[in-house]
Coordinates of C-alpha atoms and ligand atoms in Angstrom, one line a residue:
X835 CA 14.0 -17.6 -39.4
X836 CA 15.9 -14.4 -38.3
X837 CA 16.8 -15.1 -34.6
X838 CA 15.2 -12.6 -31.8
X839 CA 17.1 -10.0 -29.4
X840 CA 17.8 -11.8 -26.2
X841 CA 19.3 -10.5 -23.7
X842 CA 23.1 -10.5 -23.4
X843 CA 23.2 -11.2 -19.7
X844 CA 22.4 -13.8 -17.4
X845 CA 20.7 -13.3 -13.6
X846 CA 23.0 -14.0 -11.0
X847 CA 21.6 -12.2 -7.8
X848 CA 17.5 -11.5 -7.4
X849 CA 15.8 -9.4 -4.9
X850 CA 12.3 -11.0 -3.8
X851 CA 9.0 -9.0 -4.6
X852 CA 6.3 -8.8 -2.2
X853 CA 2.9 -8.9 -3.7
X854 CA 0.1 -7.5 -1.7
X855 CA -3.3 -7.3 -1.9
X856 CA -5.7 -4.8 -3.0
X857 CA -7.0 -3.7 0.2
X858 CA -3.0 -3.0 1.5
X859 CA -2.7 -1.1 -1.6
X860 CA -5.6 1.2 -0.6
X861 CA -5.1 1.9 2.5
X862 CA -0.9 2.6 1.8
X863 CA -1.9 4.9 -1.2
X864 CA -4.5 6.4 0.7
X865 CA -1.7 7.6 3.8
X866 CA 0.6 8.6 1.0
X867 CA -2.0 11.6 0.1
X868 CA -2.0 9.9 -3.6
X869 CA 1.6 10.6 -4.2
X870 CA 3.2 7.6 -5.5
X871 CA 6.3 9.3 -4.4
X872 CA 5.6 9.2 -0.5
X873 CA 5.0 5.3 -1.0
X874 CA 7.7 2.7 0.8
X875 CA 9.4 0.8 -2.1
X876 CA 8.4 -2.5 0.1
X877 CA 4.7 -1.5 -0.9
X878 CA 5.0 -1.2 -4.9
X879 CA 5.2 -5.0 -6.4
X880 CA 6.9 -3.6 -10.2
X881 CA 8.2 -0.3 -10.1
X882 CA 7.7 1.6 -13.1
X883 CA 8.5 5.1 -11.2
X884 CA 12.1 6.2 -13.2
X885 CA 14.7 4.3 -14.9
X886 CA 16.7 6.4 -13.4
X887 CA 19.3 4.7 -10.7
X888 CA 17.2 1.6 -11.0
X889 CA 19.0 -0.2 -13.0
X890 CA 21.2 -3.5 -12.6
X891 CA 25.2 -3.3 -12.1
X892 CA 27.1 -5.7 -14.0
X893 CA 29.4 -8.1 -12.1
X894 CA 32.5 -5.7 -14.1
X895 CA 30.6 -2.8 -12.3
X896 CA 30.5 -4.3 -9.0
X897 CA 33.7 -5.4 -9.2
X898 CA 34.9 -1.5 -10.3
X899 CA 33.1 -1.0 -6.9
X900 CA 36.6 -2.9 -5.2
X901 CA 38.4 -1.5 -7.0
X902 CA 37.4 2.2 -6.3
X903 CA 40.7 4.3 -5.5
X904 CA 39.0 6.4 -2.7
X905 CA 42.0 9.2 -2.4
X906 CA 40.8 12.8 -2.2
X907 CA 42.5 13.8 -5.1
X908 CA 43.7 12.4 -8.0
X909 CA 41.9 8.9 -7.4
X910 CA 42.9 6.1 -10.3
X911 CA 39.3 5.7 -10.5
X912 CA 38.7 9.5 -11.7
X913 CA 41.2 9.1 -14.8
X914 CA 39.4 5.9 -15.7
X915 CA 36.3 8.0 -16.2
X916 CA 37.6 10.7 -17.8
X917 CA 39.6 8.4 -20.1
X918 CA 36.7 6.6 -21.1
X919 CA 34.7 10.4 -21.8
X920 CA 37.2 11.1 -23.3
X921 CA 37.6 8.4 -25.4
X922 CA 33.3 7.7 -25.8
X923 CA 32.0 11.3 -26.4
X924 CA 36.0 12.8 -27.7
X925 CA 35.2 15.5 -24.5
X926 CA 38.7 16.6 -23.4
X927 CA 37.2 18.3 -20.3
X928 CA 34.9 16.9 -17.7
X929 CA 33.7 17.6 -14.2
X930 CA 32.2 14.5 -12.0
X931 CA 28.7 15.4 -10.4
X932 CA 26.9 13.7 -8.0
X933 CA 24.1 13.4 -10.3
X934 CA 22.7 14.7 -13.4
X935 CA 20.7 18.2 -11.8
X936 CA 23.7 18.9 -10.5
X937 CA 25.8 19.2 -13.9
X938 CA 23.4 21.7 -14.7
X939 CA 23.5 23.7 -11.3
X940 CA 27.6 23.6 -11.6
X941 CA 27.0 24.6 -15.5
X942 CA 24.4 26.7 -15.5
X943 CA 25.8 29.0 -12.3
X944 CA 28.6 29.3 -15.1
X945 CA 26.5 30.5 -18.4
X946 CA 22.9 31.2 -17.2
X947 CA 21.6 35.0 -15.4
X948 CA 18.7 36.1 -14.9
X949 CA 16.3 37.4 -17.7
X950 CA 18.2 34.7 -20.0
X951 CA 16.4 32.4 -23.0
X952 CA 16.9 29.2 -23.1
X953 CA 15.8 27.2 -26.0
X954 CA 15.6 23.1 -26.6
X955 CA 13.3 20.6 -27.3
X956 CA 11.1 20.3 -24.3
X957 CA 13.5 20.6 -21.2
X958 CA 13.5 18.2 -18.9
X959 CA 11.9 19.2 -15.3
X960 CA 14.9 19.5 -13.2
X961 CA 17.0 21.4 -16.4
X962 CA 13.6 23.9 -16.4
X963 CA 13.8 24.0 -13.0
X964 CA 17.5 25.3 -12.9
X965 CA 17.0 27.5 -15.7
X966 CA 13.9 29.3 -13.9
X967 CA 15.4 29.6 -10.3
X968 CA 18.1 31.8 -12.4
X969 CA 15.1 33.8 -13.8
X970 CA 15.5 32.7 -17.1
X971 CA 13.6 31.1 -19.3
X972 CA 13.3 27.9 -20.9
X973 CA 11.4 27.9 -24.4
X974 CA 10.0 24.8 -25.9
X975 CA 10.9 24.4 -30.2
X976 CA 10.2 20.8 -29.9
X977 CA 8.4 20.1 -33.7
X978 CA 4.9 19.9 -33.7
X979 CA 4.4 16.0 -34.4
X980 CA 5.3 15.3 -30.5
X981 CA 2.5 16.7 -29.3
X982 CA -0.1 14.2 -31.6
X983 CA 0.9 10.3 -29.9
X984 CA -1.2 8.9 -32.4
X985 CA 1.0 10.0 -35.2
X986 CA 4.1 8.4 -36.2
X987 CA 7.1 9.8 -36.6
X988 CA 11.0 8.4 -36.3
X989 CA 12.2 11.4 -34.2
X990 CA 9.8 13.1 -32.1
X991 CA 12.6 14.7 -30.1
X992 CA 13.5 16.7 -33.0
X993 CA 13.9 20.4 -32.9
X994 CA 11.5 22.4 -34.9
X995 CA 14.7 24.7 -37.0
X996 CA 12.1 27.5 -37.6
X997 CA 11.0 27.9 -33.8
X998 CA 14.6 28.0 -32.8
X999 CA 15.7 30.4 -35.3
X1000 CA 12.4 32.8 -34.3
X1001 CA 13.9 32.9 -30.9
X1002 CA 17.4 33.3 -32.0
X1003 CA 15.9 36.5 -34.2
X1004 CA 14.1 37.9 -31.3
X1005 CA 16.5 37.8 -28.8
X1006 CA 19.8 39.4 -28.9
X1007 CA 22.2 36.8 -28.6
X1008 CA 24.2 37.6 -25.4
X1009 CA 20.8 36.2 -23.5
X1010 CA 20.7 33.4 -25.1
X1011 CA 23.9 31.6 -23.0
X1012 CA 22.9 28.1 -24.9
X1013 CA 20.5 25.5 -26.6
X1014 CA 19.8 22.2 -25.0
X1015 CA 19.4 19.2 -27.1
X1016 CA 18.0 16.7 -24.8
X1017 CA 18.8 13.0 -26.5
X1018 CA 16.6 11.2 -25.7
X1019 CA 13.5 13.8 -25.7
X1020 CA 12.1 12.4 -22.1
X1021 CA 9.4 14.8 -22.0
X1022 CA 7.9 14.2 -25.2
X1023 CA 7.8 10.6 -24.5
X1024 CA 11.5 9.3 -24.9
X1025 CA 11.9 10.3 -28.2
X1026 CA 15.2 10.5 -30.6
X1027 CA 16.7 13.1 -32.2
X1028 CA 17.6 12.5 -35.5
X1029 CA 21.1 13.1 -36.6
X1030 CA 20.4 15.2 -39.1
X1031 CA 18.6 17.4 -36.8
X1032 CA 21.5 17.6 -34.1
X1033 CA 23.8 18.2 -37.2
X1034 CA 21.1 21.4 -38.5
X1035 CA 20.6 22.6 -34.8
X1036 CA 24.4 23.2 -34.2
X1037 CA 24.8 25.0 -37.6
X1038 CA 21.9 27.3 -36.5
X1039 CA 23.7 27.8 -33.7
X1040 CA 27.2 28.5 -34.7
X1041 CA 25.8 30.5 -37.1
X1042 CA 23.9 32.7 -34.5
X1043 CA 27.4 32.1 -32.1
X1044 CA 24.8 30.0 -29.6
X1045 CA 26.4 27.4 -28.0
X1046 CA 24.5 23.9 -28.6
X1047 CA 25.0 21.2 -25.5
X1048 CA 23.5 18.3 -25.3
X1049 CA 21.2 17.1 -22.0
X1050 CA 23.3 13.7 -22.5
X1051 CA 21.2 11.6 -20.0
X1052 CA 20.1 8.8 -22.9
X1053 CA 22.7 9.4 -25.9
X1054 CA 23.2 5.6 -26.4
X1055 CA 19.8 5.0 -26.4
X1056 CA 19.5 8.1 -29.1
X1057 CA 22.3 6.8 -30.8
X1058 CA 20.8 3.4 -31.4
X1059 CA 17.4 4.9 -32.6
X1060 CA 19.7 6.5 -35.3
X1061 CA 21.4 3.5 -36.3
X1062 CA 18.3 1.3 -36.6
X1063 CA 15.7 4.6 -37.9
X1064 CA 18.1 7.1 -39.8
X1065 CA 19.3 6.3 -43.5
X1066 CA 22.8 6.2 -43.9
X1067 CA 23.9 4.5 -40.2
X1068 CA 22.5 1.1 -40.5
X1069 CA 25.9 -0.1 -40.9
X1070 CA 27.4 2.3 -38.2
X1071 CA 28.6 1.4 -35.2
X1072 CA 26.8 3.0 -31.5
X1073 CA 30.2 4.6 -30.6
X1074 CA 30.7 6.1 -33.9
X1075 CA 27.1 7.3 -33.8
X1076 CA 27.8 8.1 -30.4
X1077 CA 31.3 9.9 -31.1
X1078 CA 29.5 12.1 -34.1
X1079 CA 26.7 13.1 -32.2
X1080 CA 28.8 15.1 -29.3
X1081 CA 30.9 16.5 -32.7
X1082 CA 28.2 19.2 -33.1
X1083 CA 28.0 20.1 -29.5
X1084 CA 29.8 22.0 -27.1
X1085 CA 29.3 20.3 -24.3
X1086 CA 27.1 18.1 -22.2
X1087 CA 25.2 17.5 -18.9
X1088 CA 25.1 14.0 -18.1
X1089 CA 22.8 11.9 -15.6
X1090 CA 24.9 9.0 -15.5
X1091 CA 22.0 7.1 -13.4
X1092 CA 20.4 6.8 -16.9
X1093 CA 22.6 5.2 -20.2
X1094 CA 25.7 4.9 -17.8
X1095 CA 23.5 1.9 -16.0
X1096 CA 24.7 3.5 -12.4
X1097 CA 23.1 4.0 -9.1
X1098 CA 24.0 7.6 -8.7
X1099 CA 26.9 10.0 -10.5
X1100 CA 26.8 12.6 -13.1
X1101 CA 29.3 14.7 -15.0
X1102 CA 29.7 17.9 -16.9
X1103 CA 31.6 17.3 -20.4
X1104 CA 33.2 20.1 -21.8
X1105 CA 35.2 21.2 -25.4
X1106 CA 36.4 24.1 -24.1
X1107 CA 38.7 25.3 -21.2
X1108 CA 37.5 28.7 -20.1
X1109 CA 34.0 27.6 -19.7
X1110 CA 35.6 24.4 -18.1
X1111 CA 37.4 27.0 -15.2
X1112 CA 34.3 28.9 -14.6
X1113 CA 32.3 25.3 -13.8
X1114 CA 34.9 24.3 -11.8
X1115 CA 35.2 26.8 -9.0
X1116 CA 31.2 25.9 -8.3
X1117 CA 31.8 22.5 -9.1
X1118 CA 34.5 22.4 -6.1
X1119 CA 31.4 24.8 -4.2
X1120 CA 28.6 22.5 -4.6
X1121 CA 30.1 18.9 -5.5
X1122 CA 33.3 18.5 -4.4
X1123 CA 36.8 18.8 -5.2
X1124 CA 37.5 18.2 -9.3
X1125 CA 38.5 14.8 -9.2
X1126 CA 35.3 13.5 -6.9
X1127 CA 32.8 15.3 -7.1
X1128 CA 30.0 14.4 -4.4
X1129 CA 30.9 10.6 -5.7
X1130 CA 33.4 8.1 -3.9
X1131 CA 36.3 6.7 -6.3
X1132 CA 33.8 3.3 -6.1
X1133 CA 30.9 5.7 -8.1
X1134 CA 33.5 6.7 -10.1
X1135 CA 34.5 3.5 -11.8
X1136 CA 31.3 1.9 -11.7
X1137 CA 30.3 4.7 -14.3
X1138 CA 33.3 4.1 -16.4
X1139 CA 32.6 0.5 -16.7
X1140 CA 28.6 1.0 -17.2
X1141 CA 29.4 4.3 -20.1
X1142 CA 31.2 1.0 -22.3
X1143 CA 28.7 -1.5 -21.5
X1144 CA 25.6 1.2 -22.4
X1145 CA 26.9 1.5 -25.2
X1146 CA 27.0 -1.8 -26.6
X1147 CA 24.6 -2.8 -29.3
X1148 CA 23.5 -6.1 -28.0
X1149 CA 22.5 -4.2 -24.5
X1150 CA 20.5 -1.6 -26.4
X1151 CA 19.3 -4.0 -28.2
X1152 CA 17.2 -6.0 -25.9
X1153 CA 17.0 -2.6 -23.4
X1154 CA 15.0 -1.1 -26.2
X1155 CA 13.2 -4.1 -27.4
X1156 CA 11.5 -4.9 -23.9
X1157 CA 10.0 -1.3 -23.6
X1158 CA 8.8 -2.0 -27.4
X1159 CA 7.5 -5.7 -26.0
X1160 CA 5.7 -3.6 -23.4
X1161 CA 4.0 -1.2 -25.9
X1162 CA 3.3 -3.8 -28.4
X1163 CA 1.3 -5.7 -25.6
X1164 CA -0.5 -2.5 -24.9
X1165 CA -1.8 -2.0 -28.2
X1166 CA -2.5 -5.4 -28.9
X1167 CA -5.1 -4.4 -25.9
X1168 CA -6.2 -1.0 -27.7
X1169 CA -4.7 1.2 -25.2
X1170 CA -3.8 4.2 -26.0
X1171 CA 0.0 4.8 -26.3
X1172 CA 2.5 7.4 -27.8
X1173 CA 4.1 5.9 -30.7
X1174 CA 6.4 5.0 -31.8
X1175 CA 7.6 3.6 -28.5
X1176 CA 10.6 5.7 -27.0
X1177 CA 14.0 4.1 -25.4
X1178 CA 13.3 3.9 -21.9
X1179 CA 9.7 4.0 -21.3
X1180 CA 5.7 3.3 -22.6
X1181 CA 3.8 6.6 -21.9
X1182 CA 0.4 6.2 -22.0
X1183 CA -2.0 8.8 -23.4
X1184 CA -4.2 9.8 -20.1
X1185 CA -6.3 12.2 -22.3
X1186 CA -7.6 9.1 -24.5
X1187 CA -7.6 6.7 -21.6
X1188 CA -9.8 8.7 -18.9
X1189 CA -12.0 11.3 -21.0
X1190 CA -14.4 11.3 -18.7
X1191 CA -12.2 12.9 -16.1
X1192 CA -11.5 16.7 -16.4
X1193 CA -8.1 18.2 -16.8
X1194 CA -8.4 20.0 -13.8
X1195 CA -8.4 16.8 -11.8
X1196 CA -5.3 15.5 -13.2
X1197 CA -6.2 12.6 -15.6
X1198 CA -2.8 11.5 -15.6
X1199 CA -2.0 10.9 -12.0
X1200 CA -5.4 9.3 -11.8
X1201 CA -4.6 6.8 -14.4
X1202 CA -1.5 6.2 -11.9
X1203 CA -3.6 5.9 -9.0
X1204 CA -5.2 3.5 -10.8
X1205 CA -2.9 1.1 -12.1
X1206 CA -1.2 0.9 -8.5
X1207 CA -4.6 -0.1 -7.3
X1208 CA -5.2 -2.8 -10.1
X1209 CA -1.7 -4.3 -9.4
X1210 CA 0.7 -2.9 -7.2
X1211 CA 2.6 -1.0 -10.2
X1212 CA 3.9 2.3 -9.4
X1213 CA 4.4 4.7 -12.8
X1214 CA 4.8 8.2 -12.6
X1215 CA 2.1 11.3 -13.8
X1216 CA 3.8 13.4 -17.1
X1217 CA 1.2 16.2 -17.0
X1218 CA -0.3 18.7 -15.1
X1219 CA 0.9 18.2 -12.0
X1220 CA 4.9 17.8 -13.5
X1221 CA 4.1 21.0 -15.6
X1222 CA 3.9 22.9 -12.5
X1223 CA 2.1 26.9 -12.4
X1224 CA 3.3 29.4 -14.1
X1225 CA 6.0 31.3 -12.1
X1226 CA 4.0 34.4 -12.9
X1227 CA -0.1 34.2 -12.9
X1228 CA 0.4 30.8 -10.3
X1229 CA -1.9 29.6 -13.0
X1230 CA -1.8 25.6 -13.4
X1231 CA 0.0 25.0 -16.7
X1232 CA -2.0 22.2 -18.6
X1233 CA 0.3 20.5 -21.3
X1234 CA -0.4 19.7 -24.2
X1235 CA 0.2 16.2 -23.3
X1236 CA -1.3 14.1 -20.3
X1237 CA 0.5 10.7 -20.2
X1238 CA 1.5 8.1 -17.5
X1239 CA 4.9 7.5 -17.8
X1240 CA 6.2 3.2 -17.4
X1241 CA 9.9 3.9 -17.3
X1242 CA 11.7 0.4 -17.6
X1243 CA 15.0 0.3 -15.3
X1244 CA 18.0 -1.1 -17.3
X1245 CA 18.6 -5.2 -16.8
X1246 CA 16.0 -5.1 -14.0
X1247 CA 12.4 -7.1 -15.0
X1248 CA 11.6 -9.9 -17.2
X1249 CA 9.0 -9.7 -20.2
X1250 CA 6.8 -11.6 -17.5
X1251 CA 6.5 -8.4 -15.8
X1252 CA 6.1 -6.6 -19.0
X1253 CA 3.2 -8.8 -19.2
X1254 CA 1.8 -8.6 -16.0
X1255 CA 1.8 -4.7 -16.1
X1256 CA 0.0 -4.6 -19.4
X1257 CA -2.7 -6.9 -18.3
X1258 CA -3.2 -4.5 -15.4
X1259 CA -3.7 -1.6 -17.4
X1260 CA -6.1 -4.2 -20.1
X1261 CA -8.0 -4.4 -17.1
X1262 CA -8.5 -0.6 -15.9
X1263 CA -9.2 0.0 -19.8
X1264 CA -12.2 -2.2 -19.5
X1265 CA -13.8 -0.3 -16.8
X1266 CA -12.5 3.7 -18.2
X1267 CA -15.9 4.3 -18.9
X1268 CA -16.9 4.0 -15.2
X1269 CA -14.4 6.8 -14.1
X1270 CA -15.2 10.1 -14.2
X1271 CA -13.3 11.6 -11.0
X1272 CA -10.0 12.2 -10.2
X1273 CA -7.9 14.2 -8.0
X1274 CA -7.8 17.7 -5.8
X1275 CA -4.9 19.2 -4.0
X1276 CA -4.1 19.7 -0.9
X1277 CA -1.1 21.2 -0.5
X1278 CA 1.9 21.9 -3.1
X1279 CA 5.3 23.1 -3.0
X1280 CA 6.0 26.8 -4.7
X1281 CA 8.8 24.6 -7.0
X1282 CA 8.7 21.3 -8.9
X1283 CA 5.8 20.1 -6.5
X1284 CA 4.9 16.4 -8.0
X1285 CA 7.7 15.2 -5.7
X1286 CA 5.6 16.5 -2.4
X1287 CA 2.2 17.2 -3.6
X1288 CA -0.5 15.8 -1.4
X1289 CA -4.2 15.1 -3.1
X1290 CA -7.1 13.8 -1.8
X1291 CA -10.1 11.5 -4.2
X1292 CA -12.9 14.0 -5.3
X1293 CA -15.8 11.6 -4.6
Ligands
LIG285 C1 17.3 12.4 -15.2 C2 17.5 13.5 -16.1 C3 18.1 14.7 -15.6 C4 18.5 14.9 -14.2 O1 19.3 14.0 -13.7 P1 19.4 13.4 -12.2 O2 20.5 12.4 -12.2 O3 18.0 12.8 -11.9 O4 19.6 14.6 -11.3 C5 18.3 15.7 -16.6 N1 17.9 15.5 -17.8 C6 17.3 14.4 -18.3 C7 16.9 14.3 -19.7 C8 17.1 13.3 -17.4 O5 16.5 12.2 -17.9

């Protein structure tokens, strides 16, 4: 028999769970106005919210964290970063951040003004958010399959080459500053991008003299989609993949609290020097100075030893494999799911799941409010409420799209809890028919308002 993925770590610190009970869980969700954001962490038994930060340190990592060279400038623990981007993505330049949104704010004060076009395969909220507060505009040429979870396709992140060359024809090309390849596609469910596709984007580009970048936040997880999905890399290594992939881009923006398996930290990666001076005067601005950047030296090394280690094939391996564990378990329960599964997390298809409940009362975040109900698991809404209004009408954007999103932190849960959180959702499925209200609003912020919204049960 061909031997399973295990994982290539062993446990050597826990932190206990609380599990409460149902009545706790309405009354806490009640006084967080149905924001699974406002909850306490203590009051959340398996927290599916982000993968982002959540992760577990390796004992190398901790140990980077002694190691940490917390001089102002010039810290030992800077170089060892930017040797090992160097050396991981073949990026010569490289800003540290503090986290991932603020790459793009130091990058995109650089390149982006207002009136700008920005085009990618659906941008993630925070890199939408940037590139509207400049009054530009972010234009989705993600390819059509992403939109239909039901129907399978290897690399749902792809770009669609004829949408992007539309907008490269109908736009002169000094407002068009960039194209953002985000690997992996988060918004459309996690999904890679082939190759083949980042190799076709960046000719596009180059040949249109449009700067491609990558939104690096899960490259190793995109890179070992390629090597197990894409003909021609079976045999590859993930830092060769890893190493072609930022060939045919320009540049990147980096949460490191993703692949890099670290707490906080970010970084801007750059091929090219002049674009690497401009970022660096608002990098010193809004970060720090260029060898720090809003992180101490102990951040610092912790993400140089987590870049090598999320990048190793075994880690990816079993990383990838529970959040396929978790969807398999899902559909062995018929519940509706985007497939193929993505890298970091199951997103469930809210639409399908709660048809009884009208858009306009947010089907996704229902579904949410459900499942921390049923079991004390927090996920996060991917729909109407993330979409936001449109900057002009103040019309509510509904997406294509209205999932729940289980993001699995790196190294954190067993398969028990993978178990546990399917059954919870097996359980809310059996009773869908019986809910047919969701959600109102009470009051929203005028930018990126899932994070404060406060709702209240239509009854
Ligand atoms: C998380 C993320 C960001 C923003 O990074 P933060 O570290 O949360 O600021 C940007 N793009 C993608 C694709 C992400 O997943």
């Amino acid at each position: 028999m061909e031997l399973p993925y295990a994982e290539p770590y062993k446990i050597k610190v826990v932190e206990p769970l609380y599990r409460s009970t149902r009545e706790e869980r309405e009354k806490w969700i009640r006084e967080a106005r149905y924001n699974l954001f406002n909850l306490r962490s203590e009051q959340v038994f398996i927290d599916l919210l982000t993968d982002s930060g959540t992760g577990a340190m390796s004992h190398y990592q901790w140990s980077e964290v002694m190691l940490g060279d917390e001089s102002y400038a010039g810290s030992s623990s800077f170089f060892k970063l930017k040797a090992t981007v160097e050396e991981l993505l073949g990026m010569p330049y490289f800003l540290p951040t503090h986290q991932g949104r603020a790459a793009e704010n130091v990058l995109f004060s650089a390149l982006i003004k207002s009136g700008d076009i920005v085009p990618g395969n659906s941008h993630f909220d925070t890199t939408k958010g940037h590139i509207e507060y400049r009054k530009a505009r972010a234009v989705d040429c993600t390819i059509d399959e992403a939109s239909n979870t039901a129907e399978s396709h290897p690399f749902k992140g792809n770009i669609d080459l004829e949408k992007l060359e539309d907008v490269f024809k109908k736009h002169p090309r000094e407002k068009i500053p960039m194209c953002i390849i985000t690997v992996t596609c988060n918004t459309s469910g996690g999904q890679p991008v082939s190759m083949e596709n980042i190799r076709e984007v960046s000719a596009l580009c180059k040949k249109y003299g449009i700067m491609p970048l990558f939104d690096a936040a899960r490259f190793a997880e995109n890179a070992y989609f390629i090597k197990i999905r894409e003909k021609g890399y079976e045999n590859a290594n993930i830092r060769e993949i890893v190493k072609e992939m930022f060939s045919y881009v320009d540049g990147a923006t980096m949460s490191s609290k993703k692949d890099a398996i670290v707490n906080i930290g970010g970084f801007v990666a750059l091929r090219d020097k002049e674009i690497f001076d401009k970022a660096s005067v608002f990098n010193i601005m809004y970060e720090g100075y260029l060898t720090y950047g809003g992180l101490a030296g102990r951040d610092l090394g912790a993400m140089a030893q987590g870049l090598k280690e999320g990048t190793d094939f075994h880690y990816l391996e079993s990383r990838i494999g529970q959040v396929a564990y978790l969807g398999e378990l899902l559909q062995n329960y018929n519940v509706p799911i985007q497939v193929p599964t993505g890298g970091h997390a199951v997103f469930v298809d809210a639409k399908k799941f709660l048809p009884n409940v009208p858009k306009e009362e947010y089907q996704a975040q229902t579904l949410a409010i459900e499942l921390y109900l049923e079991g004390g698991v927090r996920g996060v809404e991917i729909g109407t409420l993330l979409a936001d209004r449109c900057p002009k009408t103040r019309e509510n954007r509904y997406p294509r799209l209205e999932l729940l999103r289980l993001a699995i932190p790196r190294r954190t849960y067993t398969n028990n809890h993978m178990e546990y959180v399917a059954t919870s959702l097996a359980n809310i499925w059996q009773r869908r028919e019986k809910i047919n209200r969701g959600l109102r609003i009470v009051s929203e912020k005028p930018i990126m308002r899932h994070f404060t919204v406060e709702l209240e049960k239509i009854k």
